[in-house]
């Protein structure tokens, strides 16, 4: 069973909390469902701010944050098992609307006089919902619609207090409303796209039932974040921001600059492991276009020297991480009156790090934390994206005028091309990989595929394979280039992209013809799991 303790870190700096909570807020008590983040996103997509909170959040806290309504998420437990997480029954006394989803509905039923038991038949996937009463949470819905189910338990008795609103073939109590309070439950998942009218259900809850007006917009997010940064950073203090070329640090820098102007100083470490033109794009954007003070630390030789002859991937990661911290520290020490460090932490990072050291996410983070800075650098953190999902970060970036190719950039690993050159990392191999990678990206952009995939890149595998040049066999080209294209919504799982063969043919021809040192190109058709996205 997944860890449902959900000790989510909800202690962002007080300034930020205050600012965000001037917005209408829907609190989501997270019982550990894989869809919990999705519920938060769906609410925000409908222009109402939402936040995930631990399941046992006390009613007083919900009052304090000014919640306008509460959603109880799904979860993997059974409410009748001894260690099942429940919410504080006091939340039903707050006079706030409550919507229980799946396990959340079962929690509400159990705490308010109903009964829950194992379903006669598990329901998983799309099923037909027959609506007896299209009211409240089910208002504006037709008598029959399709919904997504994923459960083994069901509400077996609704007691005196609830009325059943809908059923499915296997589940006689598929949606309920409380007779005297604004408490609703649905056994299915309105937050997933497989429930086509799920959006209407979420809107019924936040607008009709909770009475929200919808005040969460990109402009408000920017205004709140700018105000918060100004409140946190004193009038004489300077803020340092480490730019990586990725979207999170770029949007962070643009936001902080809007708040404090020239008191922001950006540091960009050129580690020699970047893609073609990456350093140039960062300089052109932040220095030339935004007029920011940008310190570029050219540390290419230092990184390559430290990596010389290193072939073991974990060792590569360790070296890149260590050198990055050293170079960054030295650069930061030259900036006077810098008390703050702006970081592009985003909401999924906050949630994932809160799932504790045993959680799968935490393990992934540990493996991927190259490029992170240690707390002992002694700066106070400024994290203006802390409450935002990736798509919201991109919207903010666009609204702040960041160029599209930065805002829509695919993720790039902190250790850079060091983990995409298999074996020893040499300047020659890096050049070959960059040239091949650039061709792949050019062709994907030209064919309109770049934005359709989550990540696309080339990997250099230094093994010789035979080829034919002119009349005879040759082993001249010493390298294999692997093309890796994946689709993924969260990078925890991924599948290889079924791309048009014609595009692969063009990319392959161009690489073989234009990049010397490559005589074979292959396409990686491994999904994650069991593979990973990167090769190392
Ligand atoms: P894997 O290879 O584990 O990658 O499937 C999942 C996502 O994480 C990125 N990645 C990293 N990001 N530092 C990072 O900042 C790293 O060391 C690192 N390794 C992998 C990878 O590109 C993919 O988006």
Coordinates of C-alpha atoms and ligand atoms in Angstrom, one line a residue:
X1 CA 0.0 0.0 0.0
X2 CA 1.2 3.5 -0.8
X3 CA 2.2 5.7 2.1
X4 CA -0.9 7.6 2.9
X5 CA 0.5 9.5 5.8
X6 CA 0.7 12.5 3.3
X7 CA 2.9 14.7 5.5
X8 CA 2.9 17.2 2.7
X9 CA 5.2 20.1 3.3
X10 CA 2.7 22.9 3.5
X11 CA 4.8 25.4 5.2
X12 CA 5.9 27.8 2.5
X13 CA 7.1 31.2 3.7
X14 CA 4.3 33.0 5.6
X15 CA 4.3 35.8 3.1
X16 CA 3.4 33.6 0.3
X17 CA 0.7 31.8 2.1
X18 CA -0.9 35.0 3.1
X19 CA -0.9 36.2 -0.5
X20 CA -2.2 33.1 -2.0
X21 CA -5.0 32.8 0.5
X22 CA -6.5 36.1 -0.5
X23 CA -7.9 34.0 -3.3
X24 CA -10.9 31.7 -3.0
X25 CA -9.4 28.4 -1.9
X26 CA -10.7 24.8 -2.3
X27 CA -8.9 22.5 0.2
X28 CA -8.2 19.0 -1.0
X29 CA -7.6 16.5 1.8
X30 CA -5.2 14.0 0.1
X31 CA -5.8 10.4 1.1
X32 CA -3.0 9.3 -1.3
X33 CA -4.8 8.8 -4.6
X34 CA -2.7 8.8 -7.8
X35 CA -5.2 11.4 -9.0
X36 CA -5.0 13.9 -6.1
X37 CA -2.8 16.4 -8.0
X38 CA -5.2 16.1 -10.9
X39 CA -8.1 17.2 -8.7
X40 CA -6.1 20.3 -7.7
X41 CA -5.3 21.0 -11.4
X42 CA -8.9 20.6 -12.5
X43 CA -10.1 23.0 -9.8
X44 CA -7.5 25.6 -10.8
X45 CA -8.3 25.1 -14.5
X46 CA -11.7 26.4 -13.5
X47 CA -10.1 29.5 -12.1
X48 CA -10.3 28.6 -8.4
X49 CA -7.1 28.2 -6.3
X50 CA -6.8 24.8 -4.7
X51 CA -4.3 23.2 -2.4
X52 CA -3.5 19.6 -1.3
X53 CA -3.5 19.2 2.5
X54 CA -2.8 16.2 4.7
X55 CA -6.0 14.1 5.5
X56 CA -6.0 14.9 9.2
X57 CA -5.8 18.7 8.7
X58 CA -7.7 20.1 11.7
X59 CA -10.9 22.1 11.0
X60 CA -9.3 25.2 12.6
X61 CA -6.6 25.1 9.9
X62 CA -9.2 25.0 7.2
X63 CA -10.9 28.0 8.7
X64 CA -7.6 29.8 9.0
X65 CA -6.8 29.4 5.3
X66 CA -10.3 30.6 4.4
X67 CA -11.3 27.4 2.5
X68 CA -14.5 27.8 0.6
X69 CA -15.0 24.1 0.2
X70 CA -13.3 20.8 0.9
X71 CA -12.7 17.9 -1.4
X72 CA -11.8 14.5 0.1
X73 CA -9.6 12.7 -2.5
X74 CA -9.5 9.0 -3.4
X75 CA -7.0 6.7 -1.8
X76 CA -5.7 3.2 -1.8
X77 CA -6.8 2.2 1.7
X78 CA -10.1 0.6 2.9
X79 CA -12.0 2.7 5.3
X80 CA -12.8 -0.3 7.5
X81 CA -9.2 -1.4 7.9
X82 CA -7.6 -0.5 11.2
X83 CA -4.9 1.9 9.9
X84 CA -7.2 3.6 7.3
X85 CA -6.6 7.4 7.2
X86 CA -9.8 9.3 8.1
X87 CA -10.4 13.0 8.3
X88 CA -11.3 14.9 11.4
X89 CA -15.1 14.6 11.7
X90 CA -15.1 18.2 12.8
X91 CA -14.7 19.3 9.2
X92 CA -18.3 18.4 8.6
X93 CA -19.3 20.9 11.4
X94 CA -17.5 23.8 9.6
X95 CA -20.6 24.6 7.5
X96 CA -18.4 24.3 4.4
X97 CA -19.4 22.2 1.4
X98 CA -17.6 18.8 1.1
X99 CA -17.2 16.6 -1.9
X100 CA -15.9 13.1 -1.3
X101 CA -14.4 11.3 -4.4
X102 CA -14.1 7.5 -4.3
X103 CA -12.4 6.7 -1.0
X104 CA -13.3 10.3 0.0
X105 CA -17.0 9.4 -0.4
X106 CA -16.5 6.3 1.6
X107 CA -14.9 8.3 4.4
X108 CA -17.8 10.8 4.4
X109 CA -20.3 7.9 4.5
X110 CA -18.5 6.1 7.3
X111 CA -18.2 9.3 9.5
X112 CA -21.8 10.4 8.9
X113 CA -23.7 7.1 9.6
X114 CA -23.3 5.0 6.4
X115 CA -21.5 1.7 5.9
X116 CA -18.8 0.6 3.5
X117 CA -17.8 -2.8 2.4
X118 CA -16.1 -4.8 -0.3
X119 CA -17.8 -4.5 -3.7
X120 CA -19.4 -7.7 -5.1
X121 CA -17.5 -6.9 -8.3
X122 CA -14.6 -4.5 -8.6
X123 CA -15.2 -1.7 -11.1
X124 CA -12.3 -0.5 -13.2
X125 CA -12.6 1.6 -16.3
X126 CA -15.4 3.3 -18.1
X127 CA -18.9 2.5 -17.0
X128 CA -22.4 3.9 -17.5
X129 CA -23.8 6.1 -14.8
X130 CA -27.6 6.2 -14.4
X131 CA -28.6 9.4 -12.8
X132 CA -31.8 9.3 -10.8
X133 CA -31.7 12.9 -9.6
X134 CA -29.7 15.5 -11.6
X135 CA -29.3 17.9 -8.7
X136 CA -26.5 19.4 -6.7
X137 CA -23.2 17.8 -7.7
X138 CA -24.9 16.2 -10.7
X139 CA -26.9 19.2 -11.9
X140 CA -26.9 19.9 -15.6
X141 CA -26.1 16.2 -16.4
X142 CA -28.1 14.0 -18.7
X143 CA -29.9 10.9 -17.2
X144 CA -27.1 8.7 -18.5
X145 CA -23.4 9.4 -19.0
X146 CA -20.0 7.7 -18.9
X147 CA -17.8 7.8 -15.9
X148 CA -14.4 6.4 -14.8
X149 CA -14.3 3.9 -11.9
X150 CA -11.4 2.5 -10.0
X151 CA -12.5 0.9 -6.7
X152 CA -12.8 -2.3 -4.8
X153 CA -15.0 -1.0 -1.9
X154 CA -18.4 0.6 -2.1
X155 CA -20.8 2.4 0.2
X156 CA -23.2 -0.4 1.1
X157 CA -25.6 1.6 3.4
X158 CA -26.3 5.3 3.2
X159 CA -28.0 5.4 6.6
X160 CA -30.6 8.0 7.5
X161 CA -28.6 11.0 6.4
X162 CA -27.9 10.5 2.7
X163 CA -29.9 10.3 -0.5
X164 CA -28.6 8.3 -3.4
X165 CA -28.4 10.2 -6.7
X166 CA -27.1 7.7 -9.2
X167 CA -26.1 4.1 -9.8
X168 CA -24.1 1.9 -12.2
X169 CA -24.7 -1.7 -13.1
X170 CA -22.3 -2.9 -10.3
X171 CA -22.6 0.0 -7.9
X172 CA -26.1 0.8 -6.6
X173 CA -24.8 3.9 -4.6
X174 CA -22.6 5.7 -7.1
X175 CA -23.3 9.3 -6.0
X176 CA -24.9 10.7 -2.8
X177 CA -26.0 13.9 -1.2
X178 CA -26.5 14.6 2.5
X179 CA -30.1 15.4 3.4
X180 CA -29.3 18.4 5.6
X181 CA -25.7 19.5 4.8
X182 CA -23.8 20.4 1.7
X183 CA -22.0 17.1 1.7
X184 CA -21.7 15.2 -1.6
X185 CA -20.0 12.0 -2.7
X186 CA -19.2 10.4 -6.0
X187 CA -17.8 6.9 -6.3
X188 CA -16.3 7.6 -9.7
X189 CA -13.5 10.0 -10.7
X190 CA -14.7 13.3 -12.2
X191 CA -11.1 14.6 -12.3
X192 CA -9.9 12.3 -15.1
X193 CA -10.5 13.0 -18.7
X194 CA -12.2 9.5 -19.1
X195 CA -15.2 11.0 -17.3
X196 CA -16.3 13.3 -20.1
X197 CA -18.7 15.4 -18.0
X198 CA -16.3 15.5 -15.0
X199 CA -15.5 19.2 -15.7
X200 CA -19.2 20.0 -15.2
X201 CA -19.2 18.1 -11.9
X202 CA -16.2 20.0 -10.6
X203 CA -17.8 23.3 -11.8
X204 CA -21.1 22.4 -10.0
X205 CA -19.1 21.9 -6.8
X206 CA -16.9 25.0 -6.9
X207 CA -19.4 27.5 -8.4
X208 CA -22.9 26.4 -7.5
X209 CA -22.3 24.6 -4.3
X210 CA -19.3 26.5 -2.8
X211 CA -20.3 29.8 -4.4
X212 CA -16.9 30.7 -5.8
X213 CA -16.7 33.4 -8.4
X214 CA -13.4 32.2 -10.0
X215 CA -10.6 34.6 -9.2
X216 CA -7.6 32.5 -10.0
X217 CA -6.0 33.8 -13.2
X218 CA -2.5 34.2 -14.6
X219 CA -2.6 38.0 -14.0
X220 CA -3.6 37.4 -10.3
X221 CA -0.9 34.8 -9.9
X222 CA 1.7 37.2 -11.2
X223 CA 0.5 40.1 -9.1
X224 CA 0.4 38.0 -6.0
X225 CA 3.9 36.5 -6.6
X226 CA 5.4 40.0 -7.3
X227 CA 3.8 41.5 -4.2
X228 CA 5.1 38.6 -2.1
X229 CA 8.7 38.9 -3.4
X230 CA 8.6 42.6 -2.7
X231 CA 7.4 41.9 0.8
X232 CA 10.1 39.3 1.5
X233 CA 13.1 41.0 0.0
X234 CA 14.2 44.2 1.8
X235 CA 14.7 47.4 -0.3
X236 CA 18.5 47.1 -0.3
X237 CA 18.9 43.4 -0.6
X238 CA 19.9 41.6 -3.8
X239 CA 18.6 38.3 -5.0
X240 CA 20.7 35.7 -6.8
X241 CA 19.0 33.3 -9.3
X242 CA 20.7 30.3 -10.9
X243 CA 19.6 30.0 -14.4
X244 CA 19.7 26.5 -16.0
X245 CA 18.1 27.3 -19.3
X246 CA 15.0 25.4 -18.2
X247 CA 11.5 26.8 -17.9
X248 CA 11.2 26.9 -14.1
X249 CA 14.4 28.9 -13.4
X250 CA 13.6 31.1 -16.4
X251 CA 10.1 32.0 -15.1
X252 CA 11.5 32.5 -11.6
X253 CA 14.0 35.0 -12.8
X254 CA 11.5 36.9 -14.9
X255 CA 9.1 37.1 -12.0
X256 CA 11.7 38.2 -9.5
X257 CA 12.9 40.8 -11.9
X258 CA 9.4 42.2 -12.3
X259 CA 9.3 42.5 -8.5
X260 CA 12.7 44.0 -7.7
X261 CA 14.2 45.0 -11.0
X262 CA 18.0 45.4 -11.2
X263 CA 18.5 44.0 -7.7
X264 CA 18.3 40.5 -9.3
X265 CA 21.6 39.0 -10.4
X266 CA 21.5 35.8 -12.4
X267 CA 24.2 33.2 -12.6
X268 CA 24.5 30.8 -15.4
X269 CA 27.1 28.0 -15.2
X270 CA 28.3 26.9 -18.6
X271 CA 29.5 23.4 -17.7
X272 CA 30.3 22.4 -21.3
X273 CA 27.6 19.7 -21.1
X274 CA 24.9 21.8 -22.7
X275 CA 23.0 21.4 -25.9
X276 CA 23.8 23.4 -29.0
X277 CA 23.3 27.1 -28.6
X278 CA 21.9 26.8 -25.1
X279 CA 24.2 29.3 -23.5
X280 CA 23.6 31.7 -26.4
X281 CA 19.8 31.5 -25.9
X282 CA 20.1 32.2 -22.2
X283 CA 22.3 35.2 -22.8
X284 CA 20.2 36.6 -25.6
X285 CA 17.0 36.2 -23.5
X286 CA 18.0 37.3 -20.1
X287 CA 20.9 39.8 -20.8
X288 CA 20.0 41.2 -24.2
X289 CA 16.2 41.1 -24.1
X290 CA 15.3 41.4 -20.4
X291 CA 18.4 43.5 -19.5
X292 CA 19.2 41.4 -16.5
X293 CA 22.6 41.4 -14.8
X294 CA 23.8 38.0 -15.9
X295 CA 27.0 36.4 -14.8
X296 CA 28.1 33.6 -17.1
X297 CA 30.6 31.3 -15.4
X298 CA 32.6 29.6 -18.1
X299 CA 33.6 26.4 -16.4
X300 CA 33.7 24.1 -19.4
X301 CA 37.3 23.1 -18.9
X302 CA 36.9 22.5 -15.2
X303 CA 34.0 20.1 -15.7
X304 CA 35.6 18.3 -18.6
X305 CA 38.8 17.8 -16.6
X306 CA 36.9 16.5 -13.6
X307 CA 35.0 14.1 -15.8
X308 CA 38.0 12.8 -17.8
X309 CA 38.0 9.0 -18.0
X310 CA 34.9 8.7 -15.8
X311 CA 32.5 6.2 -17.2
X312 CA 30.3 5.2 -14.3
X313 CA 27.0 7.2 -14.5
X314 CA 26.6 7.7 -10.8
X315 CA 30.1 9.0 -10.6
X316 CA 29.4 11.4 -13.5
X317 CA 26.4 12.7 -11.6
X318 CA 28.3 13.2 -8.4
X319 CA 31.1 15.1 -10.1
X320 CA 28.8 17.4 -12.1
X321 CA 26.8 18.1 -8.9
X322 CA 29.9 18.8 -6.9
X323 CA 31.6 21.1 -9.5
X324 CA 28.3 23.0 -10.0
X325 CA 28.1 23.8 -6.3
X326 CA 31.7 25.0 -6.2
X327 CA 31.4 27.2 -9.3
X328 CA 28.1 28.6 -8.2
X329 CA 29.4 29.3 -4.7
X330 CA 32.5 31.2 -6.0
X331 CA 30.3 33.3 -8.4
X332 CA 27.8 34.1 -5.7
X333 CA 30.5 35.2 -3.2
X334 CA 31.3 38.0 -5.7
X335 CA 27.9 39.5 -5.4
X336 CA 27.5 42.0 -2.6
X337 CA 24.4 42.3 -0.5
X338 CA 23.0 39.1 -1.7
X339 CA 20.9 37.5 1.0
X340 CA 18.4 35.7 -1.1
X341 CA 18.5 32.8 -3.5
X342 CA 15.6 32.5 -6.0
X343 CA 14.7 28.9 -6.9
X344 CA 12.3 27.4 -9.3
X345 CA 10.7 24.9 -6.9
X346 CA 7.2 24.1 -8.3
X347 CA 4.2 22.6 -6.6
X348 CA 4.8 18.9 -7.7
X349 CA 8.3 19.2 -6.1
X350 CA 6.7 20.4 -2.9
X351 CA 4.1 17.6 -2.8
X352 CA 6.6 14.9 -3.9
X353 CA 9.2 15.8 -1.3
X354 CA 6.5 15.6 1.3
X355 CA 5.7 12.0 0.7
X356 CA 8.6 11.0 2.9
X357 CA 11.8 9.1 2.4
X358 CA 10.0 5.8 1.6
X359 CA 7.9 7.3 -1.2
X360 CA 8.7 6.5 -4.8
X361 CA 8.9 10.1 -5.7
X362 CA 11.4 10.9 -3.0
X363 CA 13.7 8.2 -4.4
X364 CA 13.4 9.6 -7.9
X365 CA 14.3 13.1 -6.6
X366 CA 17.3 11.9 -4.8
X367 CA 18.6 10.4 -8.0
X368 CA 17.8 13.6 -9.9
X369 CA 19.0 16.3 -7.5
X370 CA 22.0 17.2 -9.5
X371 CA 21.9 20.9 -10.0
X372 CA 20.3 21.5 -6.7
X373 CA 22.1 23.8 -4.2
X374 CA 22.6 22.8 -0.6
X375 CA 21.0 24.7 2.3
X376 CA 24.3 25.5 3.9
X377 CA 25.0 28.2 1.2
X378 CA 23.2 30.3 3.8
X379 CA 20.7 32.1 1.6
X380 CA 17.1 32.7 2.4
X381 CA 15.0 31.1 -0.4
X382 CA 12.7 33.0 -2.6
X383 CA 10.3 30.5 -4.3
X384 CA 7.7 32.3 -6.3
X385 CA 6.5 29.2 -8.2
X386 CA 6.0 27.1 -5.1
X387 CA 2.3 26.8 -5.5
X388 CA 2.1 26.4 -9.3
X389 CA 1.8 23.4 -11.6
X390 CA 4.0 23.2 -14.6
X391 CA 1.3 24.3 -17.0
X392 CA 0.6 27.3 -14.8
X393 CA 4.4 28.1 -14.8
X394 CA 4.3 28.0 -18.6
X395 CA 1.3 30.4 -18.7
X396 CA 3.1 32.8 -16.4
X397 CA 6.2 32.6 -18.5
X398 CA 4.3 33.4 -21.6
X399 CA 2.5 36.3 -19.9
X400 CA 5.9 37.7 -18.8
X401 CA 7.1 37.7 -22.3
X402 CA 9.6 34.8 -22.2
X403 CA 10.3 33.4 -25.7
X404 CA 8.3 30.4 -26.7
X405 CA 11.3 28.1 -27.2
X406 CA 12.2 28.6 -23.5
X407 CA 8.7 28.3 -22.2
X408 CA 8.0 25.1 -24.1
X409 CA 11.4 23.6 -23.7
X410 CA 11.6 19.9 -23.0
X411 CA 13.2 19.0 -19.6
X412 CA 16.9 18.6 -19.6
X413 CA 18.8 16.7 -16.9
X414 CA 21.1 18.5 -14.5
X415 CA 24.2 16.4 -15.5
X416 CA 23.4 17.4 -19.1
X417 CA 25.1 15.6 -21.9
X418 CA 27.4 13.8 -19.5
X419 CA 24.6 11.2 -19.1
X420 CA 23.8 11.1 -22.8
X421 CA 27.4 10.3 -23.8
X422 CA 27.7 6.7 -22.8
X423 CA 31.2 5.9 -21.5
X424 CA 33.9 8.6 -21.3
X425 CA 32.9 12.2 -21.9
X426 CA 35.3 13.8 -24.3
X427 CA 35.0 17.2 -26.2
X428 CA 34.9 15.2 -29.5
X429 CA 32.0 13.0 -28.4
X430 CA 30.1 15.9 -27.0
X431 CA 30.4 17.7 -30.3
X432 CA 29.2 14.7 -32.2
X433 CA 26.2 14.3 -29.9
X434 CA 25.3 18.0 -30.0
X435 CA 25.3 18.0 -33.8
X436 CA 23.1 14.9 -33.9
X437 CA 20.8 16.2 -31.2
X438 CA 20.4 19.5 -33.0
X439 CA 19.4 17.7 -36.3
X440 CA 16.8 15.7 -34.4
X441 CA 15.3 18.9 -32.8
X442 CA 15.4 20.8 -36.0
X443 CA 13.4 18.2 -37.8
X444 CA 10.9 17.7 -35.0
X445 CA 10.3 21.4 -35.0
X446 CA 9.9 21.6 -38.7
X447 CA 7.5 18.7 -38.8
X448 CA 5.4 20.1 -35.9
X449 CA 6.3 17.2 -33.6
X450 CA 8.4 18.9 -30.9
X451 CA 5.5 20.2 -28.9
X452 CA 3.7 16.9 -29.2
X453 CA 6.3 14.9 -27.3
X454 CA 7.4 15.2 -23.7
X455 CA 11.1 14.7 -24.4
X456 CA 13.2 14.1 -27.5
X457 CA 17.0 13.7 -27.6
X458 CA 19.9 11.8 -29.0
X459 CA 22.3 9.5 -27.1
X460 CA 25.8 8.7 -28.2
X461 CA 26.9 5.1 -27.8
X462 CA 30.6 4.7 -28.6
X463 CA 30.5 1.3 -30.3
X464 CA 31.9 0.6 -33.8
X465 CA 29.6 -1.1 -36.3
X466 CA 30.4 -2.0 -39.8
X467 CA 29.3 0.2 -42.7
X468 CA 29.8 0.4 -46.4
X469 CA 31.5 3.4 -47.9
X470 CA 32.1 3.3 -51.6
X471 CA 32.9 -0.3 -52.5
X472 CA 34.1 -1.8 -49.3
X473 CA 33.2 -2.3 -45.7
X474 CA 34.4 0.3 -43.2
X475 CA 34.5 0.7 -39.5
X476 CA 35.4 4.3 -39.8
X477 CA 32.4 5.7 -38.0
X478 CA 32.9 4.7 -34.4
X479 CA 29.6 5.7 -32.9
X480 CA 26.0 4.7 -32.7
X481 CA 23.4 7.4 -32.2
X482 CA 20.2 6.4 -30.5
X483 CA 17.1 8.6 -30.9
X484 CA 14.9 8.7 -27.8
X485 CA 11.4 10.3 -28.0
X486 CA 8.9 9.8 -25.2
X487 CA 5.5 10.9 -24.3
X488 CA 4.7 11.3 -20.7
X489 CA 2.5 13.4 -18.5
X490 CA 4.6 13.3 -15.3
X491 CA 7.9 11.7 -16.3
X492 CA 7.3 8.9 -13.7
X493 CA 6.0 6.7 -16.5
X494 CA 6.6 7.2 -20.2
X495 CA 6.1 5.5 -23.5
X496 CA 8.1 5.8 -26.7
X497 CA 6.5 7.9 -29.4
X498 CA 5.0 6.3 -32.5
X499 CA 6.4 8.9 -34.8
X500 CA 6.1 8.9 -38.6
X501 CA 8.8 6.8 -40.2
X502 CA 9.4 9.5 -42.8
X503 CA 10.6 11.9 -40.0
X504 CA 12.9 9.2 -38.6
X505 CA 14.2 8.6 -42.1
X506 CA 15.1 12.3 -42.6
X507 CA 16.7 12.5 -39.2
X508 CA 18.8 9.4 -39.8
X509 CA 19.9 10.4 -43.3
X510 CA 20.9 13.8 -42.1
X511 CA 22.9 12.6 -39.1
X512 CA 24.8 10.0 -41.2
X513 CA 25.5 12.5 -43.9
X514 CA 26.3 15.6 -41.8
X515 CA 27.8 14.3 -38.6
X516 CA 31.2 12.7 -39.1
X517 CA 31.9 10.0 -36.5
X518 CA 28.4 8.4 -36.8
X519 CA 27.6 5.5 -39.1
X520 CA 24.5 4.1 -37.5
X521 CA 21.2 5.5 -36.1
X522 CA 18.7 3.5 -34.1
X523 CA 15.3 4.3 -32.5
X524 CA 14.7 3.4 -28.8
X525 CA 11.4 1.6 -28.3
X526 CA 11.6 1.1 -24.6
X527 CA 8.8 2.3 -22.3
X528 CA 9.3 3.4 -18.6
X529 CA 8.9 1.3 -16.6
X530 CA 10.9 -1.0 -17.1
X531 CA 13.3 1.4 -18.8
X532 CA 14.0 5.0 -17.7
X533 CA 13.8 8.0 -20.0
X534 CA 17.5 8.8 -19.9
X535 CA 20.0 6.0 -20.7
X536 CA 22.1 6.7 -17.6
Ligands
LIG1 P1 14.5 9.0 -15.9 O1 15.7 8.8 -16.7 O2 14.7 8.7 -14.5 O3 14.2 10.6 -16.0 O4 13.3 8.3 -16.5 C1 12.9 11.2 -15.6 C2 13.1 12.7 -15.9 O5 14.1 13.3 -15.1 C3 15.1 13.9 -15.9 N1 16.4 13.6 -15.3 C4 17.1 14.4 -14.5 N2 16.8 15.7 -14.1 N3 18.8 15.8 -12.9 C5 17.7 16.4 -13.4 O6 17.5 17.6 -13.1 C6 19.2 14.5 -13.2 O7 20.2 14.0 -12.7 C7 18.3 13.8 -14.0 N4 18.2 12.6 -14.5 C8 17.1 12.4 -15.3 C9 15.0 13.2 -17.3 O8 15.5 14.0 -18.3 C10 13.5 13.0 -17.3 O9 12.9 14.3 -17.7

